[in-house]
Each structure stands twice: as structure tokens, then as C-alpha cells.
């Protein structure tokens, strides 16, 4: 091998060849596997130093300068058939992105593959042909402009198409601009965007972005959660109840993930969003009660903080929606606290894993809710406008009922799992499924025939009759009646059919009063329809059968006891005119007041106090006293009726009485 400084001995040449072969992991003079027989074609080609003369002067000079110091080595491997140039100076390599070799004649270049070699920064660079130099430079330039994507987002970015990525960016932009002032316009724009894609994709993308915005951000204030809950309720009214159901499922899964991470801030954000979704009628209170029950069983410090957040946010609404469930929750958490205290006392150090101050504050909050002490932050004024907007959209019609926390976390949910009573068949036997369907068809046919027998002479009345009579409970019947989506004055038929069904029963059934109370509390129009319906039945008392009259009296007494109706409903009945007081009317009114007097003294007082102090009802008060004394007390010799009458008379004379 010749250099600018003289000759190199054969021993030095062999030593350099061994060092280079060891560094390149070359065995038997072959690189990257067996011989590809290219050596025969390249036999006689000039070696590296010969080809570098006159070209790449800087690199050649540097090679000659460093060769004597052992920094660079040039080897002729396999009789000059394969060559490698090594060097440590980085500033020389910056002049070209790829090192290339040009032959003096024909510009033939040899590329040495370097894929399986492991080199340091000072080891040999991979050589490339001059024809492949420019395309490689262009590829590097393109790669330098590519935006960096985090590793945990690369799978999602690769999986989504460009169209879906644009939809996601637009959803994210709308949510970033969401506020109390523009929630209506943002919701309508989001509904338009939702309809432009498939329902499953729309639910997935919007749900993921909402949960990410609430759990990932540092904003843990109630106003932020209230605006998002309003947006969810409004969008569910515009696009369908399946959107809010799938969002709740995503929120529950994210809640459990953050709980395992013990991320208190994200957990509070998700809890606030869930609580305000209950306040704005996205989900019913039974879902929150189920979550509280699960947290009570564990009752760690994180659970105490979550329970406290829920109670401070929507505790009074939970109490008003279901007082019985609130009582069960209070008793359950008190028992759990006592268990933890007893366990901590048994320990040697006497310490507990729960922050005692936080626990005491939670118990004080529960006590305030139990005693109906409202906190000032629960009735904030900035929620009024959003609630009025949701009332216009009839958000009460899309409330998710009957959901359990375990159902939201179930990975095997199928079909419309968010609908109450939507249970998949538990058997794969086709014959059993067919038998079940046939039975349901036969029952439906029987109901239709029964509706015709009860003089349900229109399709609407027959449909209402079948729903009321086939409901599993009053909640199931209530939801099915709401799904009828009656327009105009058609909803008046609901109360008329309901009262008629109640009067047809052989024995009075409180199911009808509970369903009527639920409908009246949902929409005041049902209350007006019920009043007019009862007035029509009062006119028919003379010709009414005794069983129907008794059911009507008990129905009215139950409605008076629940305060959905007042005694003012009797102002159309003349209680002092002997000509109007026929034996059937007297019998009906006696059964009515006797049913009212079966209640407690306090309840009787409240029933009669509601019409006290009103000048327009003075004639009604005097006629009630006359009728009860003349026909009820005189016909019953017992002391209980007389005592209840004294309470009722004092209540009617209560000038300070107000409507409750």
C-alpha cells in the first residue's frame, strides 16, 4: 500500500487488516453472509488510495496526516475487492451527507454494507454511490419538517385518517372556546359536526375530548364543570341519548384509571363533571348513589375526598330526588366510620389511615344535608340561564335512568345497554327465544283487546293503556310514556286513561297515584289535565258504580296526602246544598275524608292549612266544616275522627297558613 510518505510493511498491513476485520466483524474476508460472487466482476479495479488521488483533497490530506498517528486506516480487503474508509474528524464529514468514492475511469463506486455493524461516532461511515446521493439528501430534508408526535399518541395518529384527524382538531377547538356565554352556539355547531360523521365515530371522538379536557387540565372549578355538563345535556337533546350514555361510560373508565393512579386533581375534575351531569339531568341520582355506595365500602382518604366533592356539589339534589336512598347512605357511612374507628383503636399506635379532619368535615356536611341546611354555593345564579335553555330543549326527556356504576365499566356491553329493561336473552336456545317472543305477542294482543273492552277507542288511548298496564314499575311506564313524544294537546289523554284504569281496578292500587305524581312533577300540564279529569268524574258521581266511586275517593285522598293536589279541587262540589247531596255523593265524600283522616295529625294539619287564609276559598272552608261535622263525624262515633276534625278545623282557621 502506497501513501504520500512511503511504503508500509506487510506485517503492518496484516495487523491493520486484522484490527479492521475485528471492528467490522468480517470473517474469512466476507461481509454480510456468503460470497455474492461480485469479486469476480470487480477484479482489477483500483484500490481506495488510487481512486482518491486528485479527488476530495481535504479528506485525502486528512487521511495522510492522521494515518501515521493511527487515527485512520486504509485496508485492501480481499485483493482490493472491498474497501472501507474510517476517520474520527466530524467536521470533515459535514461537507457531504454521504461519503462516496469515484473511480478515475468510469466512476465506478463500491458500497460497503454496514447494517449489522456496531460502531462508535469515530468508526467508519457507510459509503454510498454518487447516484443515490441526491435522493438521500431530499429525504433527510423532508424528515426534518415532520412534527414530533409523542410515543403514546403515535398509534392513535397512525390509525386515524386525515378526515377524522381534522374532525378531532375541530372538536378540540370548539371545546377550548366553550364558555357560559356561547354554550348554546357551540352545542349547535357541535351537533352539526356530529351529524357529518357516523354516530359511533362522533360519540367516540367528542367523548374522548370531553373527558381529556376535564381530567387532563388543572381547572378544577365548579363553573367549568357546569358549562361542560350543560353542553353534554344540550348535545344529548339534539343528537340522541346514546351520546350521553357512551360519554358516561368513558367517564367511568377514566375515573377508575385516575383512582388507581391516585391523581386527586383529575379525580376531582371528573367527579365535578359527573355531579353536574346529575344536576343538569343527564343522568339520574341512582347512578350517583351507586357510586357513593361503592366509595363507602372502601372509604380511603381518596374516597372521603370524592364523597365530599359529590355532597358539596349535588347533595341537596340527591336528597330531594330520593330521600330514602339518602337515609340508607347516611346510615351506611356512619356504620363504616364506626368500623374504622374500632379498627384503629385496636392498633397499637392508635392511628388511622384516614385524615381525621377531612372525615369530620365530611360527616358535618352529611349532617347538614340530612337536616336540610342549604349551602349558599348550591343555588348559584349563573346556572339559571343554562337551566332555562335546557328546559326549552326538554332535557328531562333524555335522562338516563336505571344505570349502575358496574354497568358503565362492563366491557361486554351490547346493544342499547343504557335503556332500562333492555336485557339480552340469557339463553342461546332459539326455541326458547321464540317461545318468549310469542308470549310477549300474545300478552300484547290481550292488552289490545282489553283496551278495546275499556272503550279506548283511539290508537293513542290504546297505546297509553298498553304502556300503563304493561309497565314493570312506575319508572318504566313513565319513561315509555315520555318516548311517545306526543304533540300539542295529545298529552291530556295520559291522565284521562290513567284515572280510568285506576277506577277499573277491583281493589285500589297505589301504582296509579305514584305514576300520576311522577307525571305531575315532571310537567305541570299533567296536573291541570288531572284537575279537569277529576272534575268531570265528580259530575258523574250520581251514576257511578260503587267500586269506581271508592277507588276515585282513595285516589283523590292519596293525591291530597302527597300535596300534588289541594282541597281546592272540591270547590266545584256544593257541600251545603241538600239537593246536590244525594246518598251516592255523600257516600263518596265520606270515604274521601275518612281516607284523609287516616293520616297522622301533622299531615292532616298540613292538608287543611294549604287552603287557610285565602279569601277566595272562604266559602269552601265553611262548607268543609259543615259537611265533615254533619256527615263524617256524626256517622262515626270513634274518638279518632272527632280528634282529627278538631285539628282540621284549627288548621282552616289558621290565618297564617300558606301554600306548601
XYZ file of C-alpha atoms in Angstrom:
660
model
C 0.000 0.000 0.000
C 1.387 3.318 -1.059
C 0.921 6.642 0.703
C 2.384 10.065 0.299
C 5.033 9.255 2.881
C 6.393 5.944 1.693
C 5.780 2.205 1.835
C 4.065 0.156 4.550
C 5.440 -3.234 5.546
C 3.431 -6.421 5.035
C 3.309 -7.061 8.773
C 1.761 -3.619 9.424
C -0.679 -4.223 6.587
C -1.794 -7.556 8.058
C -2.095 -6.043 11.530
C -4.333 -3.234 10.266
C -6.390 -5.746 8.320
C -6.956 -7.839 11.467
C -7.945 -4.778 13.512
C -10.354 -3.568 10.845
C -11.843 -7.051 10.355
C -12.397 -7.335 14.099
C -14.068 -3.931 14.217
C -16.283 -4.658 11.201
C -16.922 -8.251 12.309
C -15.720 -9.655 8.982
C -14.970 -13.340 8.820
C -12.907 -15.025 6.103
C -12.775 -11.828 4.105
C -16.552 -11.798 3.611
C -19.053 -9.234 4.887
C -22.832 -9.880 5.432
C -23.006 -13.573 4.810
C -21.796 -15.801 1.939
C -19.928 -14.614 -1.138
C -22.212 -12.968 -3.717
C -19.600 -13.530 -6.473
C -19.196 -9.783 -7.119
C -15.456 -10.113 -6.510
C -15.076 -11.684 -9.969
C -16.665 -8.629 -11.623
C -14.619 -6.164 -9.579
C -11.289 -7.913 -10.060
C -8.648 -5.493 -11.246
C -10.397 -2.371 -10.019
C -8.023 0.221 -8.469
C -7.762 0.428 -4.677
C -9.021 3.248 -2.427
C -5.840 5.371 -2.333
C -5.536 5.236 -6.117
C -9.131 6.330 -6.601
C -8.812 9.170 -4.092
C -5.861 10.854 -5.870
C -6.902 14.248 -7.139
C -10.433 13.963 -5.658
C -11.731 15.016 -2.249
C -8.453 16.701 -1.448
C -9.441 17.616 2.083
C -10.332 14.095 3.052
C -7.209 12.663 1.388
C -4.906 15.133 3.116
C -6.542 14.425 6.432
C -6.175 10.707 5.854
C -2.468 11.100 5.099
C -1.959 13.319 8.130
C -3.747 11.018 10.563
C -2.513 7.765 9.092
C 0.788 7.971 10.835
C -0.932 8.566 14.164
C -3.194 5.532 13.814
C -6.386 7.641 13.609
C -7.344 6.471 10.155
C -6.597 3.215 8.395
C -6.982 2.111 4.831
C -7.076 -1.585 4.050
C -7.250 -3.563 0.913
C -9.514 -6.485 1.889
C -9.695 -9.419 -0.381
C -7.117 -8.274 -3.001
C -8.616 -4.782 -3.308
C -12.113 -6.068 -3.872
C -13.760 -4.344 -0.844
C -12.569 -1.158 0.848
C -13.551 0.917 3.867
C -12.509 4.401 4.839
C -12.544 5.224 8.561
C -11.983 8.521 10.355
C -12.751 10.429 13.557
C -12.919 14.031 12.437
C -16.590 15.090 12.304
C -16.021 18.447 10.650
C -14.699 16.748 7.570
C -17.808 14.588 7.253
C -20.116 17.618 7.367
C -19.062 18.606 3.884
C -21.044 15.716 2.444
C -24.071 13.831 3.808
C -22.738 10.577 2.306
C -19.132 9.561 1.648
C -18.646 8.405 -1.930
C -15.814 7.032 -3.953
C -15.222 7.896 -7.565
C -13.052 5.849 -9.829
C -10.682 7.635 -12.203
C -12.215 5.892 -15.205
C -15.896 5.041 -15.470
C -16.715 6.494 -11.993
C -17.420 3.012 -10.631
C -18.174 3.078 -6.884
C -18.310 0.233 -4.408
C -20.778 0.384 -1.480
C -19.860 -1.454 1.710
C -22.988 -2.565 3.621
C -22.902 -1.582 7.289
C -26.312 -2.698 8.622
C -25.162 -5.343 11.059
C -22.114 -3.486 12.362
C -21.927 -1.620 15.653
C -19.711 1.478 15.508
C -18.933 4.469 17.661
C -19.020 8.042 16.408
C -15.413 7.707 15.370
C -15.847 4.495 13.415
C -16.256 4.056 9.669
C -19.068 5.809 7.822
C -21.273 3.913 5.412
C -20.412 4.572 1.817
C -22.968 5.195 -0.892
C -22.944 5.665 -4.618
C -22.941 9.094 -6.171
C -26.186 8.332 -7.992
C -28.018 7.778 -4.668
C -26.602 10.869 -3.002
C -29.214 13.439 -4.046
C -32.347 11.366 -3.230
C -30.945 10.692 0.246
C -30.438 14.433 0.841
C -34.041 15.184 -0.192
C -35.411 12.502 2.150
C -33.479 13.995 5.059
C -34.915 17.412 4.316
C -38.480 16.078 4.353
C -37.954 14.215 7.629
C -36.683 17.373 9.302
C -40.044 19.104 8.711
C -42.192 16.310 10.224
C -43.909 17.343 13.501
C -42.912 15.377 16.581
C -45.595 13.027 17.931
C -45.419 11.691 21.479
C -44.917 7.896 21.714
C -48.268 7.255 23.441
C -50.097 9.128 20.662
C -48.351 7.548 17.666
C -50.666 4.525 17.432
C -53.721 6.773 17.515
C -52.240 9.165 14.947
C -51.382 6.339 12.576
C -54.765 4.655 12.978
C -56.935 7.722 12.230
C -57.385 9.005 8.746
C -56.773 12.601 7.819
C -60.513 13.301 7.761
C -61.014 12.031 11.311
C -57.951 13.937 12.473
C -59.483 17.134 11.130
C -62.743 16.329 12.942
C -60.833 15.765 16.180
C -58.959 19.061 15.811
C -62.209 20.913 15.167
C -63.882 19.288 18.201
C -60.908 20.250 20.344
C -61.070 23.823 19.102
C -64.785 24.118 19.896
C -64.301 22.724 23.390
C -61.446 25.135 24.054
C -63.776 28.051 23.267
C -66.666 26.683 25.340
C -67.992 29.061 27.998
C -71.259 30.026 29.649
C -71.920 32.807 27.137
C -71.516 30.686 23.981
C -72.629 27.241 25.172
C -75.774 27.362 23.003
C -73.974 28.215 19.759
C -71.115 25.789 20.437
C -73.604 22.979 21.128
C -75.482 23.596 17.874
C -72.229 23.726 15.908
C -71.052 20.523 17.564
C -74.370 18.838 16.716
C -73.860 19.762 13.048
C -70.346 18.315 13.178
C -71.675 15.180 14.891
C -74.147 14.561 12.047
C -71.383 14.867 9.430
C -69.744 11.612 10.613
C -71.046 8.248 11.726
C -72.693 8.092 15.150
C -70.109 5.744 16.634
C -67.195 7.914 15.481
C -68.900 11.100 16.681
C -69.620 9.651 20.121
C -66.077 8.326 20.440
C -64.208 11.461 19.359
C -66.346 14.003 21.244
C -66.479 11.810 24.349
C -62.707 11.320 24.394
C -62.044 15.033 24.017
C -64.517 15.998 26.767
C -63.048 13.517 29.238
C -59.494 14.544 28.299
C -60.326 18.244 28.724
C -61.773 17.681 32.180
C -59.328 15.120 33.566
C -56.127 16.362 31.971
C -56.435 20.076 32.695
C -55.689 21.795 36.002
C -59.087 23.538 36.041
C -60.959 22.007 38.976
C -63.655 24.640 39.497
C -67.388 24.037 39.545
C -68.220 26.634 36.884
C -66.037 24.835 34.331
C -67.743 21.517 35.111
C -71.210 23.120 34.994
C -70.626 24.506 31.495
C -69.422 21.128 30.209
C -72.377 19.332 31.813
C -74.753 21.815 30.170
C -73.052 21.182 26.842
C -73.431 17.403 27.257
C -77.117 17.712 28.191
C -77.844 20.012 25.249
C -75.984 17.818 22.768
C -77.833 14.732 24.043
C -81.132 16.530 23.351
C -80.017 17.385 19.814
C -78.329 14.152 18.697
C -79.706 11.425 20.963
C -79.435 9.769 24.350
C -76.776 7.295 23.148
C -74.182 10.097 23.132
C -74.555 10.873 26.838
C -74.630 7.150 27.696
C -71.333 6.435 25.922
C -69.804 9.553 27.441
C -70.748 8.342 30.925
C -69.104 5.006 30.159
C -65.868 6.750 29.089
C -66.015 8.990 32.162
C -66.427 5.994 34.488
C -63.442 4.203 32.934
C -61.292 7.335 33.205
C -62.456 7.751 36.818
C -61.244 4.273 37.715
C -57.921 4.816 35.914
C -57.248 8.064 37.766
C -58.253 6.419 41.045
C -55.609 3.728 40.538
C -53.047 6.451 39.797
C -54.187 8.300 42.962
C -54.372 11.534 40.964
C -56.509 13.687 43.261
C -56.817 16.667 40.900
C -58.005 14.669 37.879
C -60.336 12.667 40.110
C -61.899 15.864 41.446
C -62.379 17.203 37.913
C -64.186 14.048 36.800
C -66.271 13.978 39.999
C -67.406 17.560 39.473
C -68.382 16.810 35.882
C -70.357 13.731 36.952
C -72.095 15.666 39.745
C -73.180 18.478 37.438
C -74.350 15.957 34.859
C -76.727 14.788 37.584
C -77.768 18.382 38.371
C -78.495 19.156 34.700
C -80.472 15.895 34.237
C -78.029 13.960 32.085
C -78.158 11.012 34.491
C -80.469 10.150 37.360
C -79.492 10.266 41.017
C -79.477 6.464 41.328
C -76.146 6.339 39.458
C -74.581 8.777 41.950
C -75.995 6.782 44.866
C -74.443 3.624 43.415
C -71.059 5.368 43.178
C -71.392 6.651 46.760
C -72.183 3.139 47.949
C -69.032 1.803 46.277
C -66.892 4.585 47.792
C -68.396 3.986 51.241
C -67.301 0.338 51.245
C -63.657 1.334 50.718
C -63.624 4.748 52.465
C -59.951 5.512 51.976
C -58.714 9.079 52.141
C -59.227 9.462 48.391
C -62.767 8.089 48.750
C -63.550 10.564 51.532
C -62.377 13.442 49.328
C -64.509 12.203 46.409
C -67.618 11.756 48.597
C -67.133 15.254 49.985
C -66.925 16.711 46.482
C -70.164 14.978 45.436
C -72.080 16.049 48.550
C -70.934 19.659 48.320
C -71.900 19.827 44.660
C -75.211 17.945 44.389
C -76.008 16.711 47.892
C -79.294 18.610 48.209
C -80.490 17.399 44.809
C -79.752 13.803 45.801
C -81.754 14.324 48.982
C -84.758 15.762 47.153
C -84.688 13.116 44.392
C -84.634 10.088 46.683
C -84.792 10.743 50.460
C -84.915 7.009 51.228
C -81.665 6.351 49.368
C -80.061 9.314 51.152
C -81.116 7.852 54.507
C -79.610 4.479 53.574
C -76.389 6.200 52.504
C -76.125 8.155 55.763
C -76.668 5.017 57.852
C -74.185 3.044 55.750
C -71.407 5.607 56.013
C -71.946 6.033 59.754
C -71.611 2.288 60.249
C -68.473 2.220 58.112
C -66.903 5.086 60.070
C -67.615 3.294 63.337
C -65.971 0.146 61.975
C -62.853 2.072 61.002
C -62.703 3.746 64.405
C -62.935 0.403 66.173
C -60.179 -0.993 63.967
C -57.920 1.982 64.648
C -58.427 1.617 68.394
C -57.244 -1.988 68.224
C -53.955 -0.929 66.695
C -51.016 -0.408 68.970
C -50.254 3.111 67.806
C -53.949 4.044 67.653
C -53.579 5.791 64.286
C -55.865 5.568 61.274
C -55.113 5.823 57.578
C -57.788 8.472 57.112
C -57.343 12.186 57.712
C -59.495 12.804 60.769
C -60.200 16.458 59.909
C -61.366 15.611 56.426
C -63.507 12.812 57.819
C -65.081 15.146 60.383
C -65.826 17.734 57.721
C -67.479 15.072 55.550
C -69.664 13.957 58.475
C -70.648 17.581 59.148
C -71.626 18.009 55.504
C -73.738 14.830 55.636
C -75.417 16.105 58.801
C -76.245 19.427 57.120
C -77.764 17.651 54.139
C -79.778 15.356 56.404
C -81.120 18.390 58.298
C -81.914 20.227 55.019
C -79.429 23.022 55.604
C -78.710 24.504 52.199
C -75.309 25.935 51.489
C -75.112 29.233 49.595
C -72.956 27.867 46.742
C -75.515 25.229 45.746
C -78.042 27.679 44.267
C -75.692 29.837 42.209
C -77.312 32.403 39.944
C -75.166 31.670 36.884
C -76.851 28.262 36.455
C -80.315 29.733 35.961
C -79.847 30.778 32.327
C -78.342 27.416 31.344
C -81.171 25.533 33.080
C -83.785 27.612 31.254
C -82.124 26.787 27.943
C -82.162 23.076 28.785
C -85.840 23.314 29.737
C -86.595 24.633 26.260
C -84.782 21.623 24.806
C -86.784 19.299 27.136
C -83.664 17.823 28.694
C -85.831 15.909 31.182
C -86.865 13.590 28.357
C -83.322 12.252 27.822
C -82.407 11.481 31.436
C -80.519 8.187 31.768
C -82.240 6.108 34.444
C -81.550 2.738 35.988
C -77.800 2.796 35.303
C -75.310 1.227 37.701
C -71.633 2.051 38.032
C -70.699 -1.560 37.347
C -72.736 -1.464 34.130
C -70.742 1.525 32.871
C -67.492 -0.364 33.482
C -68.705 -3.607 31.914
C -66.562 -4.291 28.799
C -69.150 -6.718 27.387
C -71.983 -4.211 26.988
C -74.116 -4.970 23.939
C -76.974 -3.314 22.142
C -78.746 -0.354 23.690
C -77.478 -1.140 27.180
C -78.385 2.315 28.504
C -82.142 1.707 28.180
C -83.837 0.355 31.288
C -85.257 -3.111 30.807
C -83.057 -3.754 27.770
C -81.758 -7.178 28.784
C -80.231 -9.560 26.288
C -81.559 -13.124 26.228
C -79.711 -15.303 28.724
C -80.021 -18.400 26.577
C -78.823 -19.296 23.129
C -81.649 -21.726 22.512
C -83.579 -20.457 19.513
C -86.742 -22.281 20.548
C -86.768 -20.641 23.990
C -86.283 -17.198 22.471
C -89.115 -17.857 20.004
C -91.378 -19.006 22.853
C -90.618 -15.828 24.785
C -91.413 -13.651 21.783
C -94.668 -15.498 21.169
C -95.723 -14.994 24.778
C -94.986 -11.286 24.552
C -97.014 -11.057 21.348
C -99.942 -12.877 22.967
C -99.820 -10.587 26.002
C -99.755 -7.550 23.734
C -102.782 -8.846 21.855
C -104.629 -9.419 25.125
C -103.860 -5.848 26.186
C -105.176 -4.508 22.896
C -108.425 -6.474 23.298
C -108.695 -5.289 26.897
C -108.173 -1.692 25.795
C -110.991 -2.063 23.296
C -113.214 -3.500 26.027
C -112.430 -0.483 28.217
C -113.641 1.844 25.462
C -110.159 3.001 24.419
C -111.484 3.978 21.012
C -108.410 5.692 19.519
C -104.942 4.446 18.685
C -103.403 6.957 21.090
C -105.565 5.903 24.024
C -104.884 2.226 23.291
C -101.134 2.884 23.186
C -101.230 4.760 26.505
C -103.360 1.999 28.045
C -100.930 -0.744 26.968
C -97.938 1.201 28.330
C -99.548 1.847 31.725
C -100.799 -1.698 32.152
C -97.592 -3.418 30.917
C -95.060 -1.294 32.795
C -92.684 -3.181 35.072
C -92.880 -0.298 37.549
C -93.881 3.352 37.539
C -90.422 4.425 36.294
C -90.628 2.076 33.316
C -94.139 3.290 32.462
C -93.084 6.925 32.917
C -90.137 6.587 30.521
C -92.226 4.793 27.903
C -94.899 7.490 28.086
C -92.239 10.138 27.515
C -90.995 8.287 24.431
C -94.416 8.615 22.817
C -93.380 12.205 22.021
C -96.964 13.492 21.996
C -97.550 16.824 20.307
C -99.984 19.596 21.121
C -102.890 18.588 23.345
C -102.374 14.850 22.953
C -100.659 14.613 26.348
C -104.027 15.320 28.013
C -105.069 11.788 27.181
C -102.432 10.339 29.526
C -104.152 11.469 32.733
C -107.600 10.521 31.498
C -106.506 6.989 30.631
C -104.572 6.677 33.902
C -107.554 7.700 36.072
C -109.858 5.444 34.112
C -107.501 2.484 34.630
C -107.399 3.226 38.361
C -111.198 3.262 38.611
C -111.459 -0.085 36.789
C -109.415 -1.933 39.428
C -111.316 -4.227 41.783
C -109.017 -3.202 44.656
C -107.423 0.248 44.845
C -103.784 0.217 43.611
C -101.347 2.961 44.655
C -99.343 2.353 41.473
C -101.580 4.838 39.664
C -101.115 7.580 42.272
C -97.322 7.191 42.196
C -97.276 7.338 38.388
C -99.610 10.352 38.402
C -97.364 12.114 40.953
C -94.318 11.445 38.772
C -96.037 12.862 35.699
C -97.288 15.948 37.562
C -93.858 16.705 38.987
C -92.375 16.316 35.500
C -94.779 18.644 33.698
C -97.360 20.964 35.259
C -99.645 20.462 32.264
C -100.374 16.954 33.551
C -101.509 18.496 36.851
C -104.021 20.727 35.081
C -105.239 17.790 32.999
C -105.715 15.751 36.195
C -107.783 18.508 37.818
C -110.155 18.783 34.850
C -110.401 14.985 34.661
C -111.385 14.727 38.349
C -113.972 17.495 37.964
C -115.554 15.532 35.119
C -115.724 12.431 37.311
C -117.275 14.433 40.183
C -120.131 15.294 37.848
C -120.728 11.577 37.230
C -120.889 10.512 40.900
C -124.637 10.024 40.765
C -124.397 7.404 38.021
C -121.042 5.919 39.033
C -120.690 2.385 40.325
C -119.804 1.973 43.993
C -116.432 0.314 43.297
C -115.372 3.074 40.901
C -116.540 5.721 43.385
C -114.497 4.156 46.194
C -111.345 3.980 44.015
C -111.842 7.616 42.998
C -112.154 8.711 46.654
C -108.959 6.903 47.651
C -107.124 8.218 44.586
C -108.003 11.843 45.468
C -107.083 11.276 49.130
C -103.635 9.962 48.115
C -103.042 12.930 45.844
C -104.015 15.282 48.712
C -101.641 13.480 51.079
C -98.710 13.956 48.678
C -99.591 17.682 48.279
C -99.817 17.431 44.497
C -103.450 18.490 44.846
C -105.117 20.666 47.456
C -108.630 20.662 48.893
C -109.395 23.462 46.441
C -110.207 20.660 43.985
C -113.553 20.326 45.834
C -114.642 23.894 45.073
C -116.779 22.611 42.160
C -118.753 20.386 44.566
C -121.586 22.035 46.519
C -121.219 20.643 50.042
C -124.106 22.608 51.615
C -126.914 22.240 49.099
C -129.250 19.378 50.196
C -130.458 18.956 46.637
C -126.907 18.210 45.461
C -126.012 15.952 48.381
C -127.536 12.718 47.179
C -126.758 9.464 49.031
C -124.116 8.468 46.463
C -122.372 11.848 46.688
C -122.438 11.757 50.492
C -121.020 8.226 50.476
C -118.214 9.226 48.107
C -117.202 12.329 50.109
C -117.353 10.401 53.395
C -114.922 7.798 52.026
C -112.692 10.646 50.820
C -112.429 12.450 54.187
C -112.150 9.222 56.155
C -109.154 8.271 53.984
C -107.627 11.722 54.630
C -108.137 11.375 58.396
C -106.240 8.085 58.389
C -103.016 10.097 58.077
C -101.024 11.490 61.007
C -102.082 14.646 62.863
C -99.267 16.676 61.339
C -100.174 15.609 57.815
C -103.863 16.382 58.387
C -102.877 19.818 59.677
C -100.776 20.499 56.569
C -103.516 19.300 54.195
C -106.117 21.680 55.618
C -103.684 24.548 56.221
C -102.992 24.806 52.481
C -106.386 26.424 51.860
C -106.369 28.583 55.021
C -106.043 32.343 54.815
C -107.125 32.605 51.142
C -110.099 34.986 50.715
C -111.385 33.296 47.544
C -111.710 29.955 49.381
C -113.697 31.228 52.363
C -116.936 29.592 51.164
C -115.108 26.287 50.641
C -113.681 26.338 54.190
C -117.092 26.902 55.787
C -118.744 24.220 53.622
C -115.999 21.718 54.534
C -116.562 22.315 58.251
C -120.317 21.883 57.800
C -120.091 18.680 55.763
C -117.463 16.971 57.936
C -119.333 17.792 61.146
C -122.721 16.817 59.731
C -121.933 13.687 57.715
C -118.490 12.384 58.754
C -118.140 12.981 62.491
C -121.810 12.264 63.188
C -121.648 8.959 61.291
C -118.517 7.804 63.186
C -118.719 7.508 66.928
C -114.998 6.913 67.342
C -112.785 9.490 69.039
C -110.137 9.407 66.307
C -112.351 11.039 63.677
C -113.510 13.694 66.141
C -109.925 14.457 67.127
C -108.802 14.756 63.517
C -111.780 17.053 62.828
C -110.687 19.421 65.625
C -107.196 19.551 64.086
C -108.670 20.210 60.644
C -110.919 22.983 61.972
C -107.995 24.727 63.700
C -105.958 24.406 60.510
C -108.715 26.032 58.463
C -108.841 28.929 60.961
C -105.067 29.367 60.686
C -104.817 32.823 59.082
C -101.045 32.486 58.737
C -101.428 29.322 56.661
C -99.560 29.327 53.351
C -99.392 27.034 50.392
C -96.725 24.383 50.840
